[in-house]
Coordinates of C-alpha atoms in Angstrom, one line a residue:
X1 CA 10.2 -8.1 8.4
X2 CA 8.2 -5.2 8.7
X3 CA 5.2 -5.3 5.9
X4 CA 4.1 -1.7 6.2
X5 CA 5.7 -1.1 3.1
X6 CA 4.0 -2.4 0.4
X7 CA 0.5 -0.9 1.7
X8 CA 0.3 2.2 -1.3
X9 CA 1.0 -0.7 -3.8
X10 CA -1.4 -3.5 -2.7
X11 CA -4.5 -1.4 -1.1
X12 CA -5.2 0.1 -4.2
X13 CA -4.0 -2.8 -6.4
X14 CA -7.4 -4.6 -4.7
X15 CA -9.4 -1.3 -4.2
X16 CA -9.4 -1.2 -7.7
X17 CA -10.6 -4.9 -8.4
X18 CA -12.5 -4.8 -6.0
X19 CA -14.7 -1.4 -8.2
X20 CA -14.6 -3.2 -11.0
X21 CA -16.1 -6.5 -9.8
X22 CA -18.7 -4.3 -8.8
X23 CA -19.2 -2.9 -12.1
X24 CA -23.8 -2.7 -12.4
X25 CA -23.8 -2.2 -8.8
X26 CA -24.8 0.5 -7.6
X27 CA -23.2 3.6 -7.0
X28 CA -23.2 4.1 -3.6
X29 CA -21.4 0.8 -2.8
X30 CA -18.3 1.9 -4.3
X31 CA -17.9 5.3 -2.6
X32 CA -17.8 2.9 0.0
X33 CA -15.3 1.2 -1.3
X34 CA -13.2 4.0 -2.8
X35 CA -14.0 6.0 1.0
X36 CA -12.4 3.0 2.9
X37 CA -10.0 2.6 0.0
X38 CA -8.6 6.1 1.0
X39 CA -8.2 6.0 4.7
X40 CA -6.1 2.7 4.5
X41 CA -4.0 4.1 2.6
X42 CA -3.9 8.0 4.1
X43 CA -3.4 4.6 7.6
X44 CA -1.1 3.2 5.3
X45 CA 0.8 6.6 4.7
X46 CA 0.9 7.6 8.1
X47 CA 2.4 4.5 9.6
X48 CA 5.0 4.9 7.2
X49 CA 5.6 8.8 7.1
X50 CA 6.3 7.9 11.4
X51 CA 8.7 4.6 11.1
X52 CA 10.4 6.6 8.9
X53 CA 11.0 9.8 10.9
X54 CA 11.7 7.9 14.0
X55 CA 15.4 6.9 11.8
X56 CA 13.8 3.8 11.4
X57 CA 15.1 2.4 7.7
X58 CA 12.3 -0.6 6.0
X59 CA 14.0 -3.0 3.5
X60 CA 11.4 -4.9 2.2
X61 CA 12.8 -7.5 -1.0
X62 CA 9.1 -8.3 -3.2
X63 CA 9.7 -12.3 -3.9
X64 CA 12.8 -12.8 -1.5
X65 CA 14.7 -11.9 -5.2
X66 CA 18.6 -10.3 -4.3
X67 CA 18.3 -6.9 -5.5
X68 CA 20.0 -7.7 -8.7
X69 CA 17.0 -8.8 -9.8
X70 CA 14.4 -8.3 -7.8
X71 CA 12.5 -5.2 -6.4
X72 CA 13.1 -4.5 -3.4
X73 CA 11.2 -1.1 -1.6
X74 CA 13.0 0.9 0.4
X75 CA 11.8 3.5 3.0
X76 CA 13.7 5.9 5.0
X77 CA 13.8 9.6 6.3
X78 CA 14.3 12.2 3.7
X79 CA 16.0 14.5 3.0
X80 CA 18.9 12.7 5.3

């Protein structure tokens, strides 16, 4: 199972939580967290794009629920 497909959702969620927790801190630390999150997001995007360009279809059922009830994230090469 490829867990990289949830990275575009999880990385900004974690970075936003960290930025909210640093509400009164120095702006330099906030910029560092934002920059690291952008870099991690770029890395995840490149990794997912290269997997999809290689013909690999990525499917991730969040929580393990079947498709009519759960959320399913799919990454594929487009256009087919």
